[in-house]
CSV table of C-alpha atoms in Angstrom, one decimal:
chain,number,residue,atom,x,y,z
A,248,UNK,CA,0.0,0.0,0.0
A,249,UNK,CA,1.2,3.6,-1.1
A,250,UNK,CA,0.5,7.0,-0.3
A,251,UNK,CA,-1.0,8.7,-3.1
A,252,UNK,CA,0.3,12.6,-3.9
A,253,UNK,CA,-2.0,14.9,-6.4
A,254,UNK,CA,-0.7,18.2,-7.7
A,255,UNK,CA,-0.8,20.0,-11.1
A,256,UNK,CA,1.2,22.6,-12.6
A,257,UNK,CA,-2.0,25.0,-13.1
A,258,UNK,CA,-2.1,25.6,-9.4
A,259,UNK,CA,0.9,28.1,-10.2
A,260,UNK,CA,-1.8,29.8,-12.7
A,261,UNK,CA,-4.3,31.1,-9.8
A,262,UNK,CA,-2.5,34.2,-9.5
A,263,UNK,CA,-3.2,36.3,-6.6
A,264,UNK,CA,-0.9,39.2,-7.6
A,265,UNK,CA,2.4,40.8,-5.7
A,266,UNK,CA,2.6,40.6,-2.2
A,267,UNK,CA,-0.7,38.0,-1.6
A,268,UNK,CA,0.7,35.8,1.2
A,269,UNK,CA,-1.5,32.6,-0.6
A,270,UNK,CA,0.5,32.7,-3.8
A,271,UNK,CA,1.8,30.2,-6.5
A,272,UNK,CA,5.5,30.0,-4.7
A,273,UNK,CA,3.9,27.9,-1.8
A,274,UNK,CA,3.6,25.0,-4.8
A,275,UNK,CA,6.9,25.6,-5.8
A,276,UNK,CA,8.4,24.7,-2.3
A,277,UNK,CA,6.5,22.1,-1.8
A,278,UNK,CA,7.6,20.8,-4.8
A,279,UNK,CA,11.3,20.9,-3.6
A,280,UNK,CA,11.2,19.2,-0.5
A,281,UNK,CA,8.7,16.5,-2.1
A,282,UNK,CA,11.7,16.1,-4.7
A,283,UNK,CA,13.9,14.0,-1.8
A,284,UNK,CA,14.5,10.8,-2.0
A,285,UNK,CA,12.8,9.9,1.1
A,286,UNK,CA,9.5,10.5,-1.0
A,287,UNK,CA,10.2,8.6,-4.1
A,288,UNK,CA,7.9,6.1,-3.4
A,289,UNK,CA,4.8,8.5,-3.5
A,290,UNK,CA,2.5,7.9,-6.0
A,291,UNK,CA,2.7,10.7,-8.1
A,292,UNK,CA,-0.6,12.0,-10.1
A,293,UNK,CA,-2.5,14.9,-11.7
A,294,UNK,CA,-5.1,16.2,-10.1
A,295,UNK,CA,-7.8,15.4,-12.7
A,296,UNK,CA,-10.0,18.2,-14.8
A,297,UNK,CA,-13.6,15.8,-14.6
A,298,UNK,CA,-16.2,16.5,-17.0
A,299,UNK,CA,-18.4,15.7,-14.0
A,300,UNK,CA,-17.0,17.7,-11.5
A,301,UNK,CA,-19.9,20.4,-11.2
A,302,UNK,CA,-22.1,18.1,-10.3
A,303,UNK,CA,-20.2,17.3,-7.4
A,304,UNK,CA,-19.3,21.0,-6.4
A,305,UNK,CA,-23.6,21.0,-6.0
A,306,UNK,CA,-23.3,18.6,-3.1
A,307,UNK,CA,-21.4,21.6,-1.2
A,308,UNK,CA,-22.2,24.7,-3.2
A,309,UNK,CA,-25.7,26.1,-4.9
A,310,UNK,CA,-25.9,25.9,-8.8
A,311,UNK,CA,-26.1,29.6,-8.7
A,312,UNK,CA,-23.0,30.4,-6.5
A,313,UNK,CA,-21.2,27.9,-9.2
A,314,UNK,CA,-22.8,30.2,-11.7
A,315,UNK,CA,-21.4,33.3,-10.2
A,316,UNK,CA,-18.0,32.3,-10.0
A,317,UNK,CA,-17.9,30.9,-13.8
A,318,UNK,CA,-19.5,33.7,-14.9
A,319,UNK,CA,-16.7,36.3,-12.9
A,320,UNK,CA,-13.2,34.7,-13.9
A,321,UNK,CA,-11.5,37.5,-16.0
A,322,UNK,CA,-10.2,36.7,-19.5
A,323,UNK,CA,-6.7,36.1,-20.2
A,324,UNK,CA,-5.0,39.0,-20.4
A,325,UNK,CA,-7.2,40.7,-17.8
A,326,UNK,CA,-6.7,41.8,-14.3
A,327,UNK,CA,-7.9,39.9,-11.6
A,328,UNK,CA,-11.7,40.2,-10.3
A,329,UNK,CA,-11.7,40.3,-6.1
A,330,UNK,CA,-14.5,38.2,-4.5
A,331,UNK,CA,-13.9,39.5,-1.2
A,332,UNK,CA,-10.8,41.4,0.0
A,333,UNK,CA,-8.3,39.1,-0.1
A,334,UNK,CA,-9.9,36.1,-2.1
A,335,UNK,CA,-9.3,37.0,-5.6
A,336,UNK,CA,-10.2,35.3,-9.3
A,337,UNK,CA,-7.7,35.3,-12.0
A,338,UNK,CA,-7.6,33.7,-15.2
A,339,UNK,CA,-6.3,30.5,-14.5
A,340,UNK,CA,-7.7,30.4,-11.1
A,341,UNK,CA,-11.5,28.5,-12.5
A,342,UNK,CA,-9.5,25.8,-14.0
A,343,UNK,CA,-7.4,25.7,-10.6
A,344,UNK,CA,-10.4,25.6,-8.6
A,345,UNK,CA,-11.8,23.1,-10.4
A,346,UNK,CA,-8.6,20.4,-10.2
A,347,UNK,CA,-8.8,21.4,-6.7
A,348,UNK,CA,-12.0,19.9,-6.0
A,349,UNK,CA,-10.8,17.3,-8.7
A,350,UNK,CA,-8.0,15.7,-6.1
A,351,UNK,CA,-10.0,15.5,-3.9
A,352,UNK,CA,-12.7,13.1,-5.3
A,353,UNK,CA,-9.8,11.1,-6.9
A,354,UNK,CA,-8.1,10.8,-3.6
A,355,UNK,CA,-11.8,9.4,-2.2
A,356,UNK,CA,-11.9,7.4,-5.1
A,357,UNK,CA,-8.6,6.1,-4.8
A,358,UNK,CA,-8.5,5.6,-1.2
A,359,UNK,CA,-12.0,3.9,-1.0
A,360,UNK,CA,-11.2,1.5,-3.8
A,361,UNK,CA,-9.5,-1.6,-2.5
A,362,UNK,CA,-7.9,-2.9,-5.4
A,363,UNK,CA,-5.9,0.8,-6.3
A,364,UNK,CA,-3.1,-0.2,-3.6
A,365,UNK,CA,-3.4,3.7,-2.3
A,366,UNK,CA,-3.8,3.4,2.0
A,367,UNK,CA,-4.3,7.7,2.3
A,368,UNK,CA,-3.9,10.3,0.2
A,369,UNK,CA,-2.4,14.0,0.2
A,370,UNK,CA,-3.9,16.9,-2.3
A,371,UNK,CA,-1.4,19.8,-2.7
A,372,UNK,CA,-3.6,22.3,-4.3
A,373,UNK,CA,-4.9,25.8,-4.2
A,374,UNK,CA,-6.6,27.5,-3.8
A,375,UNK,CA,-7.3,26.4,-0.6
A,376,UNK,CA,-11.0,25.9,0.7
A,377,UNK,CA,-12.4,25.6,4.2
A,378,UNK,CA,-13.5,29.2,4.7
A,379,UNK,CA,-15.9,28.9,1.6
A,380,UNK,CA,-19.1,28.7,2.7
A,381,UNK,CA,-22.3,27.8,1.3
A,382,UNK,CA,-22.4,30.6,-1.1
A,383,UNK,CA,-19.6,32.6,-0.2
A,384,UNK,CA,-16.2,32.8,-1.6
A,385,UNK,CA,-13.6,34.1,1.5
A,386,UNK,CA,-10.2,34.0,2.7
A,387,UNK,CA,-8.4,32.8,-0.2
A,388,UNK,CA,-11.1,30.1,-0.8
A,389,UNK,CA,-13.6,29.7,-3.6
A,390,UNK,CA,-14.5,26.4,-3.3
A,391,UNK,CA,-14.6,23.9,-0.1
A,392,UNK,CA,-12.3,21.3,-1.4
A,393,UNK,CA,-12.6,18.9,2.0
A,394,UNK,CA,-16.1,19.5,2.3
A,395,UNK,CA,-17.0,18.3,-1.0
A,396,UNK,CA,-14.5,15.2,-1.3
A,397,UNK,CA,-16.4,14.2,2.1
A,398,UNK,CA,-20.1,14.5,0.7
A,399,UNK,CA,-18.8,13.3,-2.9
A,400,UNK,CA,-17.5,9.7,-0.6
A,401,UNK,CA,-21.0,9.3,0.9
A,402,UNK,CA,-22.9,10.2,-2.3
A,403,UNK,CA,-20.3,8.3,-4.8
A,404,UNK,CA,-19.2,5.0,-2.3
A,405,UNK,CA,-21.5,5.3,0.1
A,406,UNK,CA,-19.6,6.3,3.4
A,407,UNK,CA,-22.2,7.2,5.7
A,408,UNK,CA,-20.1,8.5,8.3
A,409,UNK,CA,-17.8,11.2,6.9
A,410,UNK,CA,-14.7,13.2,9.5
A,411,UNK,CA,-12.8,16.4,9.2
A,412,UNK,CA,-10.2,17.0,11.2
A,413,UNK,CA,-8.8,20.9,10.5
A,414,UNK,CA,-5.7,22.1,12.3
A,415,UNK,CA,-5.7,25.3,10.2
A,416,UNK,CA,-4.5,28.3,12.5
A,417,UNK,CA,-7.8,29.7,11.3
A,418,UNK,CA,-10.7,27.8,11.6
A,419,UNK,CA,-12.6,26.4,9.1
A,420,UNK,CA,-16.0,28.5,9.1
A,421,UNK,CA,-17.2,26.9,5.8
A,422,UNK,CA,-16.5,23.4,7.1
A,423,UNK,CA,-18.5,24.1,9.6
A,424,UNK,CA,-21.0,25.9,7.9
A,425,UNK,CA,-21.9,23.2,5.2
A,426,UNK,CA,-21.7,20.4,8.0
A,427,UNK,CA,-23.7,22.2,10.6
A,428,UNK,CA,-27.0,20.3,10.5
A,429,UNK,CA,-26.0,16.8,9.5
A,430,UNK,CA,-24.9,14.5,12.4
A,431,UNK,CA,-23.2,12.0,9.7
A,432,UNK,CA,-21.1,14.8,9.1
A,433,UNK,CA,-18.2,15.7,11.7
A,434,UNK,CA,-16.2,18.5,12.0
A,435,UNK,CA,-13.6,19.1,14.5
A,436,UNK,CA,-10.6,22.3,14.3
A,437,UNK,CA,-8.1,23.7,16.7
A,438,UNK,CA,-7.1,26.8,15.7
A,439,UNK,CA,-6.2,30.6,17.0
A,440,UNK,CA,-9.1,32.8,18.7
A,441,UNK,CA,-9.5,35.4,18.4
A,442,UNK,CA,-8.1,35.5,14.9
A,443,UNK,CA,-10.0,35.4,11.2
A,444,UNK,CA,-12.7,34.5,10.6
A,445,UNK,CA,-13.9,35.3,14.0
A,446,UNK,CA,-15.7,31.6,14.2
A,447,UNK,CA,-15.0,28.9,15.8
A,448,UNK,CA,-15.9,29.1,19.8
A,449,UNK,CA,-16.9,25.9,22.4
A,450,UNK,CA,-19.9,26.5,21.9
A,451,UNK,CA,-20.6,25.9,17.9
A,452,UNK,CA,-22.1,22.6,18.2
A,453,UNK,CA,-24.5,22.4,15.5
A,454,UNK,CA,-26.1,18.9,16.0
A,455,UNK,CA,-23.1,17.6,18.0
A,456,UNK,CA,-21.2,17.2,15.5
A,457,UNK,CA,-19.1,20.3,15.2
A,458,UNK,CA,-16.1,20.6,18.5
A,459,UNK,CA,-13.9,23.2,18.4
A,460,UNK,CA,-10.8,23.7,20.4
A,461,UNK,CA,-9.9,27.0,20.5
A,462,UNK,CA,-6.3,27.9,21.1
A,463,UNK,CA,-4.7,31.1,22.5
A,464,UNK,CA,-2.0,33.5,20.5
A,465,UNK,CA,1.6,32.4,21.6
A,466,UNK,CA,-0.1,28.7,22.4
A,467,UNK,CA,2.4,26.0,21.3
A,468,UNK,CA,2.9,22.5,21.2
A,469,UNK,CA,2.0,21.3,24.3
A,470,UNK,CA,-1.9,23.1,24.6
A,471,UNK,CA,-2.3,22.4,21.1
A,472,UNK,CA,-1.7,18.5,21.4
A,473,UNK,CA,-3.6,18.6,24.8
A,474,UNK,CA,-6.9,20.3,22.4
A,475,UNK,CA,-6.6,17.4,20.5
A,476,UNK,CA,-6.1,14.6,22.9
A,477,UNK,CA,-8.7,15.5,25.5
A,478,UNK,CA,-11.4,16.9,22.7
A,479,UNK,CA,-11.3,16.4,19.5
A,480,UNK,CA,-9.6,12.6,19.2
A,481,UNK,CA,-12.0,11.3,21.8
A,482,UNK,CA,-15.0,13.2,19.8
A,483,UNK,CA,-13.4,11.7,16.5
A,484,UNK,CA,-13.5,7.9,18.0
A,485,UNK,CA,-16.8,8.0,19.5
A,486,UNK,CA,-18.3,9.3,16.0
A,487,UNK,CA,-16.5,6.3,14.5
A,488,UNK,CA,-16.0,7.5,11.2
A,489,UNK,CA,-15.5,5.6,7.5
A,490,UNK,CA,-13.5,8.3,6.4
A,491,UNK,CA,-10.6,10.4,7.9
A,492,UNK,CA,-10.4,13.7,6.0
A,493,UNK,CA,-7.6,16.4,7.3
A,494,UNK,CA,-7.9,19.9,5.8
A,495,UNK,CA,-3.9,20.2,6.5
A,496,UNK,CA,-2.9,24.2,7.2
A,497,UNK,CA,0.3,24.7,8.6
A,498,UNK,CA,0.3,28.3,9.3
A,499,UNK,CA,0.1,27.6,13.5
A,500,UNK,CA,3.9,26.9,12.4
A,501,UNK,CA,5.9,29.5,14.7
A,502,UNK,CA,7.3,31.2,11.6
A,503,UNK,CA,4.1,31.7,10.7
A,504,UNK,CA,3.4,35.5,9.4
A,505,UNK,CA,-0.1,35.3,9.7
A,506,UNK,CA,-1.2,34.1,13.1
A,507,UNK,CA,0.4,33.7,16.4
A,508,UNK,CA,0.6,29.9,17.1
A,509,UNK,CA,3.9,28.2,17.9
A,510,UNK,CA,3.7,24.9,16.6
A,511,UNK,CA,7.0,23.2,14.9
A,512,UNK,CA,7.5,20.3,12.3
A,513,UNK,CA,7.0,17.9,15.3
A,514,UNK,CA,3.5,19.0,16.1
A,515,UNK,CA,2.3,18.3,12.8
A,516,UNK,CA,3.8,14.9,12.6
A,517,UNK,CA,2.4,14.2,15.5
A,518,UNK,CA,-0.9,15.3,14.7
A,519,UNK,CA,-0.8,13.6,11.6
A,520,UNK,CA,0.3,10.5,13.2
A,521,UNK,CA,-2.9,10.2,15.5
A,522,UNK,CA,-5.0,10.9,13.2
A,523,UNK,CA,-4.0,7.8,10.5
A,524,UNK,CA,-4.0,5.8,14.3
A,525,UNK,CA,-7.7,6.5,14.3
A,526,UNK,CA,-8.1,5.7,10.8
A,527,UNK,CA,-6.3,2.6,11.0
A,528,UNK,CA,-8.5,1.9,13.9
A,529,UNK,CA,-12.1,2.6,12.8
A,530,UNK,CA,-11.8,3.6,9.0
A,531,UNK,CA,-9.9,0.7,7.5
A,532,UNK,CA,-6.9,3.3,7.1
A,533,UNK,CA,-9.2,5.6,4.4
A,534,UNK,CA,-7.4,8.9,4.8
A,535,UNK,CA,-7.1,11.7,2.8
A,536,UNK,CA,-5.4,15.4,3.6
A,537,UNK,CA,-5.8,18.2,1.5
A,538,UNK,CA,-3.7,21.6,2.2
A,539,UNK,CA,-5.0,24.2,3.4
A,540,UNK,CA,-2.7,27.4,4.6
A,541,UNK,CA,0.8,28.0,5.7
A,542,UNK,CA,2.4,31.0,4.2
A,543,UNK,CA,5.9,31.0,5.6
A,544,UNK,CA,7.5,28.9,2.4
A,545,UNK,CA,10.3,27.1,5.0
A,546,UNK,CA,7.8,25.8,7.5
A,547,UNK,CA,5.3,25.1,4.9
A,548,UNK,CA,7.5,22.8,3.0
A,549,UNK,CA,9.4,21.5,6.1
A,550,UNK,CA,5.7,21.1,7.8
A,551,UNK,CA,4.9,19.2,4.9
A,552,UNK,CA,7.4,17.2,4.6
A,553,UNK,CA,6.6,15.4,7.8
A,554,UNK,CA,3.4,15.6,7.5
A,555,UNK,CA,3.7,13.6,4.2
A,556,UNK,CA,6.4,11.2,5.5
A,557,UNK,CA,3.7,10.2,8.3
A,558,UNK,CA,1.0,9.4,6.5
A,559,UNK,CA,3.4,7.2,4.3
A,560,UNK,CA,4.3,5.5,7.3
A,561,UNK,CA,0.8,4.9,8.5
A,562,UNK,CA,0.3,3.1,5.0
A,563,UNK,CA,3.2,0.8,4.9
């Protein structure tokens, strides 16, 4: 069993202009330090362009927010179009958007299919998507990659009981927002409060099945793994999932520019290493991350890097 690795060069198209912390050099570093030779046993693949993705966007999004978005991408040539104030459409950004969403059902596929000899799976794309909600396009997000991949495996293969893990500094208000009312659908995310989005307190529930483990600025390591040990793992076991999903930001990296978390490439491994435990435990293994931030290009990449490393060791 192998761990499957989806990217495509036309994520460096979704051009968010000079100075935009979420910008195409994040691929470009991950790319390096997935070049090692520790990683050569990935299995390497596009992130497919489906004639039928659409369809599967509607599971998370209205045909009409679709709509809007197709109808707003600039032509080449032209400037970008801003859909909020830092979430911004360029001409390559659709098809972007669209292979996006298009790892992520082929790592569901893959990862739910027990002849393809993939165990989990990791989506390095952008943009990124767990602050789109419903209808919304926000913070660098235009569509919610995780949230779809996870109502695309209980529509497509029939997993009834669908987990997102998030450990995004910020938390993951469109996650949230598109599983709120459906008890089959869990979302759990530590993150920094107060910080963007402004979301994410105890005491955003929704049907039980949203738990949220705030974290304080200048929190490190040892809070953040305590969040997860004594709230959101226990919450993740008693759901008892069929599939593991991990939106995978690493901007609570100390290096961090954006937030004001202290995590360090340990953390993350860590993290990602309880997570596949849980997997292995109730979901047969069925795992698949998809990145989310981390805008510091050395801890992205080194962040990464583990994070990649552990989830090939959990499918060995």
């Amino acid at each position: 069993m192998t761990t499957l690795l989806l990217t495509h060069p036309v994520f460096l198209e979704h051009d968010t202009g000079p100075g935009h912390p979420e910008r195409p050099d994040r691929m470009r570093a991950i790319d390096k330090v997935l070049a090692h030779d520790i990683f050569q046993t990935l299995k390497r693949e596009e992130a497919p362009l489906r004639d039928d993705v659409e369809e599967w966007i509607a599971l998370a999004h209205p045909q009409s927010y679709i709509d809007a978005i197709k109808q707003l991408r600039p032509a080449p040539g032209e400037g970008p179009v801003h859909l909020d104030g830092d979430t911004l459409l360029s001409s390559g950004s659709w098809e972007a958007a669209l292979r996006a969403v298009g790892a992520g059902l082929h790592a569901v596929d893959a990862v739910l299919d027990k002849s393809s000899g993939v165990a989990n799976a990791f989506c390095q794309v952008r943009p990124c998507g767990h602050h789109a909600e419903t209808a919304r396009a926000m913070g660098f997000c235009i569509f919610n990659n995780i949230a779809i991949a996870g109502m695309y495996a209980r529509r497509k293969h029939g997993a009834e009981r669908i987990a997102v893990v998030d450990f995004d500094v910020h938390h993951g208000n469109g996650t949230q927002d598109i599983f709120w009312s459906d008890k089959d659908l869990f979302f759990a995310s530590t993150h920094q409060m107060p910080l963007y989005p402004g979301t994410g307190a105890l005491a955003e529930t929704g049907v039980g099945n949203i738990f949220n483990a705030p974290l304080r600025p200048g929190d490190g390591g040892e809070p953040f793994r305590e969040a997860m040990e004594s709230r959101i793992l226990p919450a993740l076991r008693n759901f008892g999932p069929d599939l593991v999903l991990i939106s995978a930001g690493f901007d609570a990296h100390r290096d961090d520019p954006l937030a004001n978390l202290q995590l360090v490439e340990s953390d993350f491994a860590w993290a990602t290493g309880a997570l596949a435990e849980v997997a292995r435990r109730q979901a047969g293994g069925r795992l698949v991350s998809m990145l989310e931030g981390g805008y510091n290009l050395t801890g992205l990449a080194r962040s990464v890097a583990v994070h990649v490393k552990g989830l090939m060791d959990a499918g060995s």
